[in-house]
Coordinates of C-alpha atoms in Angstrom, one line a residue:
M1 CA 161.2 -108.1 -22.0
P2 CA 164.0 -107.2 -24.3
G3 CA 163.3 -105.8 -27.7
A4 CA 164.3 -107.8 -30.7
L5 CA 167.0 -104.9 -31.7
N6 CA 168.7 -104.0 -28.6
H7 CA 172.0 -104.8 -30.4
L8 CA 171.3 -102.4 -32.9
K9 CA 172.3 -98.6 -33.4
V10 CA 170.7 -96.5 -35.6
L11 CA 171.6 -92.7 -36.8
D12 CA 168.2 -91.0 -38.1
F13 CA 169.2 -87.9 -40.3
S14 CA 165.8 -88.0 -41.5
R15 CA 163.2 -85.1 -41.2
V16 CA 159.3 -84.5 -41.0
F17 CA 157.6 -88.1 -41.7
A18 CA 158.3 -91.1 -43.5
G19 CA 162.3 -91.3 -42.3
P20 CA 161.4 -90.5 -38.6
W21 CA 158.7 -93.4 -38.8
T22 CA 161.4 -95.6 -40.1
A23 CA 163.6 -94.9 -37.3
Q24 CA 160.7 -94.8 -34.7
M25 CA 159.4 -98.2 -35.5
L26 CA 163.0 -99.7 -35.3
A27 CA 163.4 -97.7 -31.8
D28 CA 159.5 -99.7 -30.9
F29 CA 161.7 -102.4 -31.9
G30 CA 164.6 -101.6 -29.2
A31 CA 167.0 -99.9 -31.3
D32 CA 169.2 -97.1 -29.9
V33 CA 168.3 -94.5 -32.4
V34 CA 170.2 -91.4 -32.3
K35 CA 167.8 -88.6 -33.9
V36 CA 170.4 -86.2 -35.9
E37 CA 168.9 -82.5 -36.1
H38 CA 170.0 -79.2 -37.2
V39 CA 171.2 -76.9 -34.8
K40 CA 169.0 -74.1 -35.9
G41 CA 165.5 -75.4 -34.8
G42 CA 165.7 -79.2 -36.0
D43 CA 163.6 -81.2 -37.3
D44 CA 160.9 -79.1 -39.6
V45 CA 158.3 -81.3 -38.1
R46 CA 158.8 -80.0 -34.6
R47 CA 156.8 -77.1 -36.3
M48 CA 154.0 -79.2 -37.9
G49 CA 150.6 -80.5 -36.7
V50 CA 148.7 -78.9 -34.0
P51 CA 150.1 -77.3 -30.8
H52 CA 150.3 -80.4 -27.8
L53 CA 148.3 -78.9 -24.9
G54 CA 149.0 -79.6 -21.3
A55 CA 147.2 -80.2 -18.1
D56 CA 146.2 -76.7 -17.9
G57 CA 145.4 -76.7 -21.8
E58 CA 147.7 -74.2 -22.6
P59 CA 150.6 -75.1 -25.8
T60 CA 153.7 -77.0 -24.3
G61 CA 155.9 -76.0 -27.0
E62 CA 155.6 -79.7 -28.9
T63 CA 153.6 -80.6 -31.8
S64 CA 151.4 -83.3 -32.1
S65 CA 153.4 -84.5 -35.4
F66 CA 157.0 -84.5 -33.6
L67 CA 155.5 -86.5 -30.7
A68 CA 153.7 -89.0 -33.3
M69 CA 156.9 -89.8 -35.1
N70 CA 160.0 -89.6 -32.9
R71 CA 159.2 -92.0 -29.7
G72 CA 162.2 -93.9 -28.5
K73 CA 164.9 -91.5 -29.6
R74 CA 167.6 -89.6 -28.6
S75 CA 167.9 -85.7 -29.8
L76 CA 171.9 -84.5 -31.3
A77 CA 171.8 -81.1 -32.8
L78 CA 174.9 -81.1 -35.2
D79 CA 175.7 -78.3 -37.4
L80 CA 176.5 -80.6 -40.9
S81 CA 177.8 -78.1 -43.0
K82 CA 180.7 -77.6 -40.9
P83 CA 183.8 -79.5 -40.7
E84 CA 183.9 -80.5 -37.3
G85 CA 180.3 -81.1 -37.1
Q86 CA 180.9 -83.7 -40.5
D87 CA 184.1 -85.4 -37.7
I88 CA 181.2 -86.1 -35.2
A89 CA 179.0 -87.8 -37.7
L90 CA 181.3 -89.9 -39.2
R91 CA 182.6 -90.9 -35.8
L92 CA 178.7 -92.0 -34.9
V93 CA 178.6 -93.8 -38.3
A94 CA 181.7 -95.6 -37.9
E95 CA 179.7 -97.4 -34.7
A96 CA 176.3 -97.0 -36.3
D97 CA 174.1 -100.7 -37.8
V98 CA 171.5 -98.5 -39.9
L99 CA 171.7 -94.8 -41.3
I100 CA 168.2 -93.3 -42.3
E101 CA 168.4 -90.4 -44.4
N102 CA 165.7 -88.1 -46.5
F103 CA 167.6 -85.4 -48.1
K104 CA 167.1 -84.6 -51.7
T105 CA 169.5 -86.9 -53.6
G106 CA 173.0 -85.8 -53.5
T107 CA 172.6 -83.5 -50.5
L108 CA 174.4 -85.6 -48.0
A109 CA 177.5 -86.2 -50.7
R110 CA 178.4 -82.3 -50.0
F111 CA 179.2 -83.1 -46.8
G112 CA 180.9 -86.3 -47.2
L113 CA 178.2 -88.5 -45.8
D114 CA 177.0 -90.3 -49.0
Y115 CA 176.9 -94.2 -49.0
Q116 CA 180.0 -94.4 -50.9
E117 CA 182.1 -92.7 -48.5
V118 CA 180.5 -93.9 -45.1
A119 CA 180.7 -97.6 -46.5
K120 CA 184.9 -97.1 -46.6
L121 CA 184.2 -96.4 -42.9
N122 CA 181.9 -98.8 -41.9
P123 CA 181.3 -101.5 -44.6
R124 CA 178.6 -103.4 -42.4
L125 CA 176.4 -100.3 -42.6
V126 CA 173.0 -100.8 -44.0
Y127 CA 172.5 -96.8 -45.1
C128 CA 168.7 -96.4 -46.1
S129 CA 167.7 -93.5 -48.4
I130 CA 164.0 -92.3 -48.9
T131 CA 163.2 -89.6 -51.3
G132 CA 160.1 -88.3 -53.0
F133 CA 161.4 -89.9 -56.6
G134 CA 164.4 -91.9 -55.6
Q135 CA 168.1 -92.0 -56.7
T136 CA 167.5 -92.5 -60.5
G137 CA 165.3 -91.3 -63.1
P138 CA 164.3 -87.9 -64.5
M139 CA 162.9 -86.8 -61.4
K140 CA 164.8 -87.6 -58.9
H141 CA 166.1 -84.0 -57.8
L142 CA 162.5 -82.9 -56.7
P143 CA 161.2 -82.4 -53.6
G144 CA 157.4 -83.4 -52.5
Y145 CA 155.2 -84.4 -50.0
D146 CA 152.1 -86.7 -49.2
P147 CA 149.4 -85.2 -51.5
I148 CA 151.9 -84.9 -54.4
F149 CA 152.3 -88.8 -54.2
Q150 CA 148.7 -89.5 -53.4
A151 CA 147.9 -87.4 -56.8
M152 CA 151.1 -89.1 -59.1
S153 CA 150.9 -92.3 -58.1
G154 CA 147.1 -92.5 -59.0
L155 CA 145.6 -93.2 -55.5
L156 CA 143.4 -90.1 -55.7
S157 CA 141.6 -91.2 -59.0
M158 CA 140.3 -94.3 -56.9
T159 CA 139.3 -92.1 -54.0
G160 CA 136.5 -89.4 -53.7
I161 CA 132.8 -88.9 -54.8
P162 CA 132.0 -90.6 -58.1
D163 CA 131.5 -88.4 -60.9
G164 CA 127.9 -87.1 -62.0
Q165 CA 127.0 -87.0 -57.8
P166 CA 127.1 -83.8 -56.0
G167 CA 130.5 -82.9 -54.8
A168 CA 132.2 -85.3 -57.4
G169 CA 135.8 -85.1 -57.6
P170 CA 138.9 -86.5 -55.7
A171 CA 139.4 -86.8 -51.7
L172 CA 142.5 -86.7 -50.2
V173 CA 143.4 -90.1 -47.9
G174 CA 143.3 -88.4 -44.3
Y175 CA 146.6 -88.7 -43.2
S176 CA 150.1 -89.0 -44.9
I177 CA 149.5 -92.3 -46.3
S178 CA 152.4 -92.1 -48.6
D179 CA 155.1 -91.3 -45.8
I180 CA 153.7 -94.1 -43.5
T181 CA 153.3 -96.3 -46.8
A182 CA 156.9 -95.5 -47.6
G183 CA 158.1 -95.9 -43.9
Q184 CA 156.9 -99.4 -43.6
Y185 CA 158.8 -100.4 -46.6
A186 CA 162.0 -99.2 -45.3
V187 CA 161.5 -100.9 -42.1
S188 CA 161.3 -104.3 -44.3
A189 CA 164.1 -103.5 -46.4
I190 CA 166.4 -102.6 -43.4
L191 CA 165.6 -105.8 -41.4
A192 CA 166.1 -107.8 -44.8
A193 CA 169.5 -105.6 -45.2
L194 CA 170.4 -106.5 -41.8
N195 CA 169.3 -110.3 -42.0
H196 CA 171.5 -110.3 -45.4
R197 CA 174.3 -108.9 -43.8
D198 CA 174.4 -111.0 -40.7
A199 CA 173.6 -114.0 -42.0
V200 CA 175.4 -114.3 -45.8
S201 CA 177.8 -111.7 -47.1
G202 CA 178.8 -109.7 -43.5
E203 CA 178.4 -106.3 -45.5
G204 CA 175.7 -103.7 -45.6
Q205 CA 174.4 -101.8 -48.4
F206 CA 172.4 -98.9 -49.8
I207 CA 168.7 -99.2 -50.1
D208 CA 166.8 -96.6 -52.4
I209 CA 163.1 -96.1 -51.2
A210 CA 160.7 -93.5 -53.0
L211 CA 157.7 -92.4 -52.0
L212 CA 156.1 -92.6 -55.7
D213 CA 157.3 -96.2 -56.1
T214 CA 155.7 -97.6 -52.9
Q215 CA 152.9 -95.8 -52.8
I216 CA 152.2 -97.2 -56.4
H217 CA 153.1 -100.7 -55.1
A218 CA 150.8 -100.6 -52.3
A219 CA 148.2 -99.9 -54.4
S220 CA 149.0 -102.8 -56.9
H221 CA 146.0 -105.0 -56.5
M222 CA 143.8 -102.1 -57.6
A223 CA 146.7 -101.4 -60.5
M224 CA 146.4 -104.9 -61.4
N225 CA 142.6 -104.4 -62.2
Y226 CA 143.8 -102.1 -65.0
L227 CA 146.5 -104.5 -66.0
S228 CA 144.5 -107.1 -66.1
S229 CA 141.1 -105.6 -68.1
G230 CA 142.4 -102.0 -69.5
R231 CA 139.7 -100.6 -67.6
L232 CA 140.7 -97.9 -65.2
P233 CA 139.7 -97.8 -61.7
R234 CA 137.2 -94.9 -60.8
R235 CA 136.4 -93.1 -57.6
N236 CA 133.6 -94.8 -55.9
G237 CA 132.9 -93.3 -52.6
T238 CA 133.0 -95.7 -49.7
A239 CA 132.1 -98.5 -52.1
S240 CA 134.5 -101.2 -53.3
Q241 CA 135.1 -101.5 -57.0
I242 CA 135.4 -105.5 -56.9
T243 CA 133.3 -106.5 -54.4
C244 CA 129.7 -105.8 -53.5
P245 CA 128.0 -104.9 -51.2
W246 CA 131.0 -103.1 -49.9
Q247 CA 130.5 -99.7 -48.3
A248 CA 128.8 -97.8 -45.9
F249 CA 124.7 -97.2 -45.9
D250 CA 122.8 -95.0 -43.9
C251 CA 121.1 -96.4 -41.1
A252 CA 118.4 -94.1 -39.4
D253 CA 120.2 -92.7 -36.9
R254 CA 123.9 -92.6 -38.2
P255 CA 126.0 -94.7 -41.2
I256 CA 127.2 -98.2 -40.7
M257 CA 130.0 -100.0 -42.9
I258 CA 129.2 -103.3 -44.5
A259 CA 131.6 -105.8 -46.2
I260 CA 130.0 -108.9 -47.7
G261 CA 133.2 -111.2 -48.7
N262 CA 131.4 -113.9 -50.2
D263 CA 128.3 -115.6 -51.5
A264 CA 127.4 -117.3 -48.4
Q265 CA 127.6 -114.3 -46.5
F266 CA 125.4 -112.5 -49.2
S267 CA 122.7 -115.0 -48.9
R268 CA 122.7 -114.4 -44.7
F269 CA 122.7 -110.8 -45.4
A270 CA 119.6 -111.1 -47.7
D271 CA 117.5 -113.2 -45.5
Y272 CA 118.4 -110.6 -42.7
L273 CA 117.1 -107.8 -45.0
G274 CA 114.0 -110.1 -45.5
L275 CA 114.8 -110.2 -49.0
P276 CA 116.0 -113.7 -49.4
E277 CA 115.3 -113.6 -53.3
L278 CA 118.0 -111.6 -54.2
A279 CA 120.7 -114.4 -53.1
Q280 CA 118.5 -116.6 -55.8
D281 CA 118.5 -113.5 -58.5
D282 CA 121.0 -114.5 -61.6
R283 CA 121.8 -110.6 -61.1
Y284 CA 123.1 -111.0 -57.6
A285 CA 123.8 -114.6 -57.0
T286 CA 127.9 -114.3 -57.3
N287 CA 130.0 -111.1 -56.4
L288 CA 131.0 -110.6 -60.0
A289 CA 127.1 -110.1 -60.9
R290 CA 126.5 -107.8 -58.1
V291 CA 129.3 -105.5 -58.7
Q292 CA 128.0 -105.8 -62.4
N293 CA 124.6 -104.8 -61.3
A294 CA 125.4 -102.7 -58.2
D295 CA 123.2 -99.8 -59.7
T296 CA 120.2 -102.4 -58.9
L297 CA 121.2 -104.3 -56.0
I298 CA 122.4 -100.9 -53.7
P299 CA 119.2 -99.0 -53.4
Q300 CA 116.9 -102.3 -52.3
I301 CA 119.6 -102.6 -49.4
A302 CA 119.6 -99.2 -49.0
A303 CA 116.2 -98.7 -48.7
K304 CA 116.0 -101.3 -46.0
L305 CA 118.7 -100.3 -43.7
A306 CA 117.7 -96.9 -43.5
T307 CA 114.7 -98.3 -41.3
K308 CA 117.1 -99.6 -38.8
Q309 CA 119.3 -98.3 -36.1
A310 CA 123.3 -98.2 -36.5
D311 CA 123.9 -99.9 -33.1
A312 CA 120.9 -102.4 -33.2
C313 CA 121.8 -103.4 -37.0
Y314 CA 125.6 -103.9 -36.1
A315 CA 124.6 -106.2 -33.2
E316 CA 122.7 -108.2 -35.2
L317 CA 125.0 -108.4 -38.3
E318 CA 127.6 -109.5 -36.0
A319 CA 125.2 -112.2 -34.7
I320 CA 124.8 -113.7 -38.2
G321 CA 128.8 -113.6 -39.2
I322 CA 128.2 -110.6 -41.2
P323 CA 131.2 -108.0 -41.1
A324 CA 130.3 -104.5 -40.1
G325 CA 131.1 -101.7 -38.1
P326 CA 130.4 -98.2 -37.0
L327 CA 132.1 -95.0 -38.6
N328 CA 134.2 -93.8 -35.9
S329 CA 135.4 -90.8 -35.1
F330 CA 138.7 -90.9 -32.6
D331 CA 136.3 -89.9 -29.8
D332 CA 134.5 -93.1 -30.5
V333 CA 137.7 -95.4 -31.3
F334 CA 139.6 -95.0 -28.1
R335 CA 136.4 -95.5 -26.3
M336 CA 136.0 -99.1 -27.7
E337 CA 136.7 -101.8 -25.5
Q338 CA 138.5 -103.9 -28.0
V339 CA 141.2 -101.2 -28.8
Q340 CA 141.4 -100.9 -24.8
E341 CA 142.0 -104.7 -24.3
R342 CA 144.7 -104.1 -27.0
G343 CA 146.7 -101.4 -25.2
L344 CA 146.8 -99.2 -28.3
L345 CA 146.2 -96.1 -26.0
Q346 CA 149.1 -95.8 -23.6
E347 CA 150.5 -92.9 -21.5
M348 CA 154.0 -91.5 -21.0
Q349 CA 155.5 -88.3 -19.2
H350 CA 157.2 -85.8 -21.5
G351 CA 159.9 -83.3 -20.1
S352 CA 158.2 -80.6 -21.6
A353 CA 154.6 -82.1 -22.5
G354 CA 153.7 -83.5 -19.2
L355 CA 151.5 -86.8 -19.4
V356 CA 151.1 -87.5 -23.2
R357 CA 148.8 -90.1 -24.7
Y358 CA 149.9 -91.7 -27.7
V359 CA 149.0 -94.6 -30.3
S360 CA 151.4 -97.3 -29.0
N361 CA 153.1 -99.8 -31.6
P362 CA 150.4 -102.4 -32.4
V363 CA 152.7 -105.2 -33.2
K364 CA 152.6 -108.0 -30.6
F365 CA 155.4 -110.7 -29.7
S366 CA 155.1 -113.5 -27.6
G367 CA 158.6 -113.1 -25.6
L368 CA 159.6 -109.6 -27.0
D369 CA 158.7 -106.2 -26.3
A370 CA 157.3 -104.0 -29.1
G371 CA 157.4 -100.5 -27.6
T372 CA 158.9 -98.1 -25.7
D373 CA 158.0 -95.6 -22.8
M374 CA 160.9 -93.1 -23.8
P375 CA 159.4 -90.3 -24.7
P376 CA 159.9 -87.8 -27.9
P377 CA 163.6 -86.0 -27.4
R378 CA 163.1 -82.4 -26.2
F379 CA 165.4 -80.7 -29.2
A380 CA 169.1 -81.0 -28.5
E381 CA 168.0 -82.9 -25.1
H382 CA 170.6 -86.0 -25.9
T383 CA 173.8 -84.0 -27.3
D384 CA 175.9 -83.8 -24.4
A385 CA 175.0 -87.7 -23.5
V386 CA 175.8 -88.7 -27.1
L387 CA 178.9 -86.8 -27.7
T388 CA 180.3 -87.9 -24.1
G389 CA 179.7 -91.5 -25.6
L390 CA 181.8 -91.0 -28.5
G391 CA 185.0 -90.1 -25.7
L392 CA 184.5 -86.0 -25.7
D393 CA 185.0 -84.5 -22.3
A394 CA 183.2 -81.3 -21.2
D395 CA 185.6 -79.0 -22.4
Q396 CA 185.5 -80.2 -25.6
I397 CA 181.4 -80.1 -25.7
A398 CA 181.5 -76.9 -24.8
A399 CA 183.8 -75.6 -27.2
L400 CA 181.5 -77.2 -29.6
R401 CA 178.7 -75.4 -28.5
D402 CA 180.1 -72.1 -28.4
A403 CA 181.3 -72.4 -31.8
G404 CA 177.7 -73.2 -33.0
I405 CA 178.6 -76.7 -33.9
V406 CA 176.0 -78.7 -31.6
K407 CA 173.5 -77.1 -29.7

């Protein structure tokens, strides 16, 4: 099946996580994405993550983080600091629909590649800038990585062990949530801008995405708790602060996550525990009451669940319509029949890494493809092909390579 965006050309000038994730999503949806990398080593994320091991157990030269963020792209190694490199970049811009960059604010202006300049060349271009703090405000010049935005957005005030318990304190979300969140916002914004261009204005526009902004917005239902009540969210371990019971409990062998979403579910759950009187108790009959009286309710639930085996408990709760699930490691995740049936784990051949297993795009269209079998590119793998597409011949490409403009 075709991809939804087969007609689009995307220039990915971004590095590390948020920008490359955005571009990979567009590649998964069919766009032709050219990843423009620095001639001296390329994207920093080529040196982040863990070494990808080949069939012999030895490092292949690729890293897990690069493989996770750059599927479906072509790699061009280009020196943007040189006029000849800038000329090549502008020739690519002239043909592009989308440009994605995440340099510090003002960096690309030094190379004549800021939006104000390139829009003169290609007024239909959708130009998406992803930075830590955005294009405005007193912090616009500052760099930043995911843990900075987890901390500054208030996220770490809500994650971790509650005060007064052993090990109390914040806990970093276990993946680069600020980057991935910003990337998802960027994808939505790019698609909206393309639709506006093609259906309304005929012109592209500049999109300003800030990791701090998007992480705050993504947590806005928790921020709304504060704005509505004046009470700050708190660290609560695995437990919800607005729904109860909604947390992990220890069974006799291992933990299980249980999430009771309404009062009818709680009534069935109380019956299952052999404590039907809980659902009739005014302290626990409604969700708001359960949240307010969690300190007395949770120990009663925990005592009952501690006598059960997790797998049996999970099956029994499933049978009566109570949402529950095991606390899986990735070993467990990829063995799940549900995950296998959904096709989330796929394989592709890579030029230097060999057979690579990866997590595929989760979107399912009825009449379009979402995903690509084109592996993440080796550094500068497509330089010749991209330049040939611009009309350069072999001698011109060789001269650029000898001058260090391309790799």
